[in-house]
Structures are given as C-alpha cells and as structure tokens.
mmCIF file of C-alpha atoms in Angstrom:
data_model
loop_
_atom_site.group_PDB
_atom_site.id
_atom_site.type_symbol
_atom_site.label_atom_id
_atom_site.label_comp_id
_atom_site.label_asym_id
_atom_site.label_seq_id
_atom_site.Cartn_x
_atom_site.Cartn_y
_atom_site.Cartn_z
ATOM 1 C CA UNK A 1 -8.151 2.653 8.534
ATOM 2 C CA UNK A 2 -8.125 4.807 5.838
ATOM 3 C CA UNK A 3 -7.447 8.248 7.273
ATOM 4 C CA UNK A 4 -10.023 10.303 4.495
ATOM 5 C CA UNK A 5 -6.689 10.188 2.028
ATOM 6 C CA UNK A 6 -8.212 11.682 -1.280
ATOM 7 C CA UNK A 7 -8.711 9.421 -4.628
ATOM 8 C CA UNK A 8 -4.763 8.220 -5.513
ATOM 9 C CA UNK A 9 -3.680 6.641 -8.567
ATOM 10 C CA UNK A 10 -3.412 3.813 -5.875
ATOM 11 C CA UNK A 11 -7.258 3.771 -5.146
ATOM 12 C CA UNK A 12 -8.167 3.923 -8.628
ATOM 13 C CA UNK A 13 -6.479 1.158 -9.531
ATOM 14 C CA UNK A 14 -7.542 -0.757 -6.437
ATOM 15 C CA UNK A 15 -10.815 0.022 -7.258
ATOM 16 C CA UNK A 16 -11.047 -0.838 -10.991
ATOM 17 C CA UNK A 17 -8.950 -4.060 -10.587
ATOM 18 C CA UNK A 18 -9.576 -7.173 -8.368
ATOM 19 C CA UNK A 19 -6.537 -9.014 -6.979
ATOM 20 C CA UNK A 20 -8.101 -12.299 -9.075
ATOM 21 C CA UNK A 21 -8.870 -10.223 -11.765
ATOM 22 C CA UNK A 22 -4.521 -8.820 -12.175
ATOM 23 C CA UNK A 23 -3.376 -12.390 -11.317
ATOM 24 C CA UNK A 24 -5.250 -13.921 -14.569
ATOM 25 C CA UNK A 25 -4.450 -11.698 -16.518
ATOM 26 C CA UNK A 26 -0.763 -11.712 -15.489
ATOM 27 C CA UNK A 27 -1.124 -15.808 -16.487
ATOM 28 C CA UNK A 28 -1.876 -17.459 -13.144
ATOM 29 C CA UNK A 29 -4.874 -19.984 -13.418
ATOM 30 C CA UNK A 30 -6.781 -19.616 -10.553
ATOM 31 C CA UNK A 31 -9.851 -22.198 -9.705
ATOM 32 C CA UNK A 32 -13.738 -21.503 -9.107
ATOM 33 C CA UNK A 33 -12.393 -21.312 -5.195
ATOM 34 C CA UNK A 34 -9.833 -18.612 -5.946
ATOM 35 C CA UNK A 35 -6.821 -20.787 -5.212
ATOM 36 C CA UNK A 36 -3.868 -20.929 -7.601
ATOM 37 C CA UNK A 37 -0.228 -22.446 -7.343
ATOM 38 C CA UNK A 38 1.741 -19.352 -5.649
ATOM 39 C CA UNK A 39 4.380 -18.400 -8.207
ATOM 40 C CA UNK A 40 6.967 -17.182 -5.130
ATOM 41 C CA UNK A 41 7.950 -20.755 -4.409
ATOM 42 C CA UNK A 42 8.107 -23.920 -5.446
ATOM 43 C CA UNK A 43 4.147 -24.751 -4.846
ATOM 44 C CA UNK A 44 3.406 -28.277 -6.410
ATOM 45 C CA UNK A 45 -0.614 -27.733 -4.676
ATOM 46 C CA UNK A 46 -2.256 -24.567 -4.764
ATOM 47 C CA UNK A 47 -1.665 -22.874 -1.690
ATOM 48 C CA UNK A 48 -1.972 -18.740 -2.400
ATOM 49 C CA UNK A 49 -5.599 -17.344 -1.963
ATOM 50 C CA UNK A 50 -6.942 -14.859 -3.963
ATOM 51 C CA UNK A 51 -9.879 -12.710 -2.667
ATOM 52 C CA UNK A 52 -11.045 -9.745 -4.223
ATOM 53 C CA UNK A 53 -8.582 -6.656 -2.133
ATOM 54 C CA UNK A 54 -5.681 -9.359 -1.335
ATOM 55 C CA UNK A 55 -3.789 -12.785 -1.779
ATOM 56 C CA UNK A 56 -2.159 -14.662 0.652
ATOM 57 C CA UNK A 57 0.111 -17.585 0.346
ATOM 58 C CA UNK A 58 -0.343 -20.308 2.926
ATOM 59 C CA UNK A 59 2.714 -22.146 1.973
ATOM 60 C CA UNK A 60 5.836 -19.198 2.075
ATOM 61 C CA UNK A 61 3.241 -16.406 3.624
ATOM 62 C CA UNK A 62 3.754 -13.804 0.461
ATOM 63 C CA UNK A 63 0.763 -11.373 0.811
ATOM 64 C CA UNK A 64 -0.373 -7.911 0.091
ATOM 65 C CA UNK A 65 -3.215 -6.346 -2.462
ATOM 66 C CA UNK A 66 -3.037 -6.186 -6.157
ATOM 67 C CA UNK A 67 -0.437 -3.466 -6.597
ATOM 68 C CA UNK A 68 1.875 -5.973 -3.795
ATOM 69 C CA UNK A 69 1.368 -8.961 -6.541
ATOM 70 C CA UNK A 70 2.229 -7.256 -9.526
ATOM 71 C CA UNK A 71 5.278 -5.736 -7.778
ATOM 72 C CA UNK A 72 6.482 -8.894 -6.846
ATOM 73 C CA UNK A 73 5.617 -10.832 -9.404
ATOM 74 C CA UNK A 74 7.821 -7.956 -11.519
ATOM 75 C CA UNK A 75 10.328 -7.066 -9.521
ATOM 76 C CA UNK A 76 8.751 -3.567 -9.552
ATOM 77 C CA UNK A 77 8.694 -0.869 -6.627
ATOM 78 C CA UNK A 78 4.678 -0.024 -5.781
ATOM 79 C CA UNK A 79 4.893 2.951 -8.123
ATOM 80 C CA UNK A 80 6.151 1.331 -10.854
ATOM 81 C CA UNK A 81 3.445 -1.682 -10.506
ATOM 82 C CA UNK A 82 0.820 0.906 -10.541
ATOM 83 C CA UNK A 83 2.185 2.325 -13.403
ATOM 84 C CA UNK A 84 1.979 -0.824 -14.861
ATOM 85 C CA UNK A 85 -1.414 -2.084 -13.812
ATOM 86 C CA UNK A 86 -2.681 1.447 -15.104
ATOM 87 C CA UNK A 87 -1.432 0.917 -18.557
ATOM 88 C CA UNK A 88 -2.311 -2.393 -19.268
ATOM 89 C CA UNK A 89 -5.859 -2.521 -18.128
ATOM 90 C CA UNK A 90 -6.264 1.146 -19.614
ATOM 91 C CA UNK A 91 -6.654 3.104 -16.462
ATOM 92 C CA UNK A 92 -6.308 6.849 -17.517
ATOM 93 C CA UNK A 93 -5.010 8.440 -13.457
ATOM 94 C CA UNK A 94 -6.275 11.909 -13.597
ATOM 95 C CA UNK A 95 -4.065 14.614 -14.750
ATOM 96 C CA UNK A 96 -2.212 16.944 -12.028
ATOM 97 C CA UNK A 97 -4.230 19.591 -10.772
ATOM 98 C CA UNK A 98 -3.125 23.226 -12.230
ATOM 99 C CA UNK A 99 -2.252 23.897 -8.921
ATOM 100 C CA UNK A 100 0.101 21.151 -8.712
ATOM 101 C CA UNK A 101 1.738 21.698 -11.311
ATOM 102 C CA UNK A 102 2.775 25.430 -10.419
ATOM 103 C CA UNK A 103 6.155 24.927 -8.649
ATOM 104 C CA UNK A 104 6.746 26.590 -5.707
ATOM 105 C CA UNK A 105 7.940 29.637 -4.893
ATOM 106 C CA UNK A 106 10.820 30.531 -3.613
ATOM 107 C CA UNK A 107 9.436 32.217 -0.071
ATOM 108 C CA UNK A 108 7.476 28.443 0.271
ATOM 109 C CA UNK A 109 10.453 26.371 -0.931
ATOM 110 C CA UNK A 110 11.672 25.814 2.911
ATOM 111 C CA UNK A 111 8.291 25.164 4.177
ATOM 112 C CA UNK A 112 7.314 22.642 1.526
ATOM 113 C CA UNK A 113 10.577 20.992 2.733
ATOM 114 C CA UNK A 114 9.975 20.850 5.668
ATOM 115 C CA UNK A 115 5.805 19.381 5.331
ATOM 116 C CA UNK A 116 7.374 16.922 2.680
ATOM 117 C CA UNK A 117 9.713 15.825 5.519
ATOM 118 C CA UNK A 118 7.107 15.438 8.128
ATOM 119 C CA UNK A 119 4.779 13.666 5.417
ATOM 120 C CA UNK A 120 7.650 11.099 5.019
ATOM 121 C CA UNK A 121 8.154 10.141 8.415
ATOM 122 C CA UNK A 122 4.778 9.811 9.372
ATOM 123 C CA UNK A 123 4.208 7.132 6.148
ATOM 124 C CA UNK A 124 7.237 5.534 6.509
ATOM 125 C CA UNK A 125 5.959 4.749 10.295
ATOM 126 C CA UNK A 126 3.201 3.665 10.070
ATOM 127 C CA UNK A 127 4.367 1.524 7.292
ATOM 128 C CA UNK A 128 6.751 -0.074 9.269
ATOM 129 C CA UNK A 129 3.499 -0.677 11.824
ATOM 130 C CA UNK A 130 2.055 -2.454 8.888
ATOM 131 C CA UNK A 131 4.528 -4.435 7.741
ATOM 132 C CA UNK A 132 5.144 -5.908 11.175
ATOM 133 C CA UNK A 133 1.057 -6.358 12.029
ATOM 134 C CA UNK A 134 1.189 -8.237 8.353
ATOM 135 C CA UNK A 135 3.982 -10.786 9.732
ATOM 136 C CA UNK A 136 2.248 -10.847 13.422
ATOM 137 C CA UNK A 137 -1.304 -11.146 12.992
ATOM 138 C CA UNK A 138 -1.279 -13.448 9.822
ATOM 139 C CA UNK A 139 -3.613 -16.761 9.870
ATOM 140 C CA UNK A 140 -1.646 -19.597 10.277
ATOM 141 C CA UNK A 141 -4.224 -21.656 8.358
ATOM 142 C CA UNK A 142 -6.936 -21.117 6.135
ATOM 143 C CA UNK A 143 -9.383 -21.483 8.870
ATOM 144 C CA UNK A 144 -8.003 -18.994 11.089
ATOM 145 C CA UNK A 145 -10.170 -15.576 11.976
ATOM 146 C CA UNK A 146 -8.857 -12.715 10.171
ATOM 147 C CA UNK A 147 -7.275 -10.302 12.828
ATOM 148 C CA UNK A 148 -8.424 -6.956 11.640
ATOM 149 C CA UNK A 149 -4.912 -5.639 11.830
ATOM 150 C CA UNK A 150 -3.884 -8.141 9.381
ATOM 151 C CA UNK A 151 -6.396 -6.973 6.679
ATOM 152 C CA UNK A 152 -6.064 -3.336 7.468
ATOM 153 C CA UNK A 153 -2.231 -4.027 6.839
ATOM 154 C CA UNK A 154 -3.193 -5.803 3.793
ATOM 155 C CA UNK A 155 -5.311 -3.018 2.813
ATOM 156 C CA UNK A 156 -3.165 -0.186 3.114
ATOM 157 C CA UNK A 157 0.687 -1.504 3.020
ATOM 158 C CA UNK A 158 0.732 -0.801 -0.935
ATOM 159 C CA UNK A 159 -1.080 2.424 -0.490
ATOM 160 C CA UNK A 160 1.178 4.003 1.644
ATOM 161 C CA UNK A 161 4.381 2.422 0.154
ATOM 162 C CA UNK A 162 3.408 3.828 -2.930
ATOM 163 C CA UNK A 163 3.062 7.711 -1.748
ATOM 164 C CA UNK A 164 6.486 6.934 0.342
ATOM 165 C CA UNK A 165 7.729 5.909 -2.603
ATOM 166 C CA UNK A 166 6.384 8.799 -4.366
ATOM 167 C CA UNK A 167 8.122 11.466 -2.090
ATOM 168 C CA UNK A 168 10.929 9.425 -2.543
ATOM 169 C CA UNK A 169 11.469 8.941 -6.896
ATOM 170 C CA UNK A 170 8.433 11.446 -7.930
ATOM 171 C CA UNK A 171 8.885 14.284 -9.948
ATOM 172 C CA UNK A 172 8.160 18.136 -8.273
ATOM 173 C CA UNK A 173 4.679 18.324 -9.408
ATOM 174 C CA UNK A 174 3.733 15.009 -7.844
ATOM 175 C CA UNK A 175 5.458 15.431 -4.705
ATOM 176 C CA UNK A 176 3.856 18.825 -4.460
ATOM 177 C CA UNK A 177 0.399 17.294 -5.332
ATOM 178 C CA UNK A 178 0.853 14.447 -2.585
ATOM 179 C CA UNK A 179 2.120 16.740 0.072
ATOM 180 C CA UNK A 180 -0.291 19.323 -0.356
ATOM 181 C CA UNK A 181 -3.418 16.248 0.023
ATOM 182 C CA UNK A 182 -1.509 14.934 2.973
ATOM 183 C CA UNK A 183 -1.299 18.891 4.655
ATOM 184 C CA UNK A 184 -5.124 19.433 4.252
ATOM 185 C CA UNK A 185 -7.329 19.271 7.007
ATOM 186 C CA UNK A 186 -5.032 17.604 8.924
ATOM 187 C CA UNK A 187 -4.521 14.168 7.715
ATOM 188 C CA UNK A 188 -1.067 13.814 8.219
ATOM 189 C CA UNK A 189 -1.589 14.470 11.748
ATOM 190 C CA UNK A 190 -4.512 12.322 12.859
ATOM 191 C CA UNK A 191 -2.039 9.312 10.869
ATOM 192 C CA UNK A 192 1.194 10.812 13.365
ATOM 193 C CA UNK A 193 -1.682 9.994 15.739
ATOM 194 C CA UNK A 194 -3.653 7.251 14.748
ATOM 195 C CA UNK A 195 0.178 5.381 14.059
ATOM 196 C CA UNK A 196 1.365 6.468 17.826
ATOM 197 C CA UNK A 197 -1.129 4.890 19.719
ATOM 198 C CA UNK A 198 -1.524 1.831 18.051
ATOM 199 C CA UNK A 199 2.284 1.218 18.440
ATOM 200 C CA UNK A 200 1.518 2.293 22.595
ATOM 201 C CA UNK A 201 -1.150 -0.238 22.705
ATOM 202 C CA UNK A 202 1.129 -2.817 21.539
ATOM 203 C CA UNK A 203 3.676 -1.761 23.612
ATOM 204 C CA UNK A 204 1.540 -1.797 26.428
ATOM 205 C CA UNK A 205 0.494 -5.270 25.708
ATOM 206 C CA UNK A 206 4.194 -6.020 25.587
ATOM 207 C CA UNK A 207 4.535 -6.340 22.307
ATOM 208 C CA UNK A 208 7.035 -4.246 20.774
ATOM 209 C CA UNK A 209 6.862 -3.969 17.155
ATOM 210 C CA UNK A 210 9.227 -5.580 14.585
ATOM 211 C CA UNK A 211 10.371 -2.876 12.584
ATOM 212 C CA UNK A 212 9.808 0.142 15.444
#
C-alpha cells in the first residue's frame, strides 16, 4: 500500500540501496543464499534472511527494510539511519523546495498546526497497524507463505516511522515540506481511511490489534 506518497528521502534511499547490499557493507557476510548470522542475538547458524526490500530473522524474529537494519544495528531512530545510509553510500536527498523553505505566515500558523496534527495521528496509526500485522502475520518458518500484510508492513513500517519521526525532531522547513505532500490531493485522508478499515476488518474477524 503505498498511498501515491511523493519521492522521500526514505524512497530514495530504498531505492538506491538493497537490504543485502547495506548489510555488507555495514560488515555482515552474507552467503550466495542471502543468509547471514543475525547480529541481534546470539546466532551460532545463520538464521536472518536478507532479500532485496527486507531481512528477517528466523531465530529472535528482528525484521524490517534497510533503513529498520541500519537503525538497529546503530541504535539510530529511522531519520537518523537515513541520514546515515545517505551519507555513506553518497546519496545527495534533494534540496527543500523554495516553497518549503518560506515559513509560514502568521494568518496560516494555526492551520498548519492543526494539518501537522492530523498528519501525525493518522501515521502514527497506521503505524501502530503495522507494527502489530509485522508481529501477527510473520512466517513462522522459512517455508511459510508470505501474508501480504506482513510484507506491506515490512515495506512501509520505516517509511512512515521516518515522516512520524520527522514531524516529531524535524526542523520548520521539513515539517512544512512533509505536511504540505501529506495535505495534497488528499493523501492523508484516503491513509485515515485506508488505516480505519483495515483495523474494522480485523476487528470484525475478531482480531483486535496489538497496539490499537
């Protein structure tokens, strides 16, 4: 599900960089089969799997994209990994927009406020949707079907963590840029949407979601 969110730092860096491609570099040796020894736990026999968009660890279950791996193997937040991953494979993240970085005026203060409010809810919601579809639908073993919950949560958790995060430590001009993306042509509402009724399908399944 990816909502028609316009080209992020996050995408860029998704794009340029393959989940196999940030681990070796990062020093993990990972075989012809894209297994490596997780380094979240004591692993003695390679148990995480590294595909191109994710990894998942069959032995303590860490998982996530390539921003999610470079976080935790830094002890970064999502921003600060992308900040990271962008510097040291030379990713250049376009410049803000002139328009972004005008500040706003006073008259549009309150109602930036208020869409930067609304913005935040909505990701932090569906994040929490994510994070609990990433615990609940995850293979048991490597054989297991992919649920596509699971990979959609594996596919966006770090994108949306990262523009929470962004309303949340960003400077004005970012926040501004983010909100204003998130505002047009309604994307923050069909992801209010989309977000509500998968959490009333669950619910009507009887399934009530971790983290709701």
């Amino acid at each position: 599900m990816n909502g028609g969110f316009s080209m992020t730092i996050y995408e860029t860096i998704k794009a340029a960089i393959s989940v196999k491609q940030a681990a070796e570099h990062y020093g993990l040796k990972v075989s012809h089969n894209g297994m490596a020894c997780c380094p979240f736990h004591n692993d003695r026999h390679p148990s995480l799997k590294l595909n191109e968009d994710y990894f998942f660890c069959f032995g303590c279950g860490a998982k996530g994209d390539v921003i999610d791996l470079v976080a935790r193997l830094f002890n970064l937040s999502s921003y600060e990994a992308a900040q990271k991953l962008a510097l040291d494979f030379g990713l250049d993240p376009k410049p803000p927009t002139a328009a972004a970085m005008v500040k706003p005026k006073r008259p549009y203060i309150r109602q930036f406020r208020e869409d930067e409010m609304l913005c935040f809810r909505v990701l932090t919601d569906y994040l929490h949707l994510l994070e609990d579809w990433k615990v609940r639908y995850a293979p048991k073993t490597p054989e297991d079907a992919l649920d596509d919950r699971f990979v959609e949560a594996c596919q966006m958790h770090c994108h949306i963590e990262y523009m929470a995060d962004v309303l949340t430590v960003g400077d004005l001009e970012e926040r501004v840029a983010l909100v204003d993306k998130l505002m047009q042509d309604g994307k923050i509402a069909f992801l209010q949407e989309y977000t509500a009724q998968k959490k009333k399908k669950v619910a009507h399944h009887g399934e009530e979601p971790e983290n709701a």
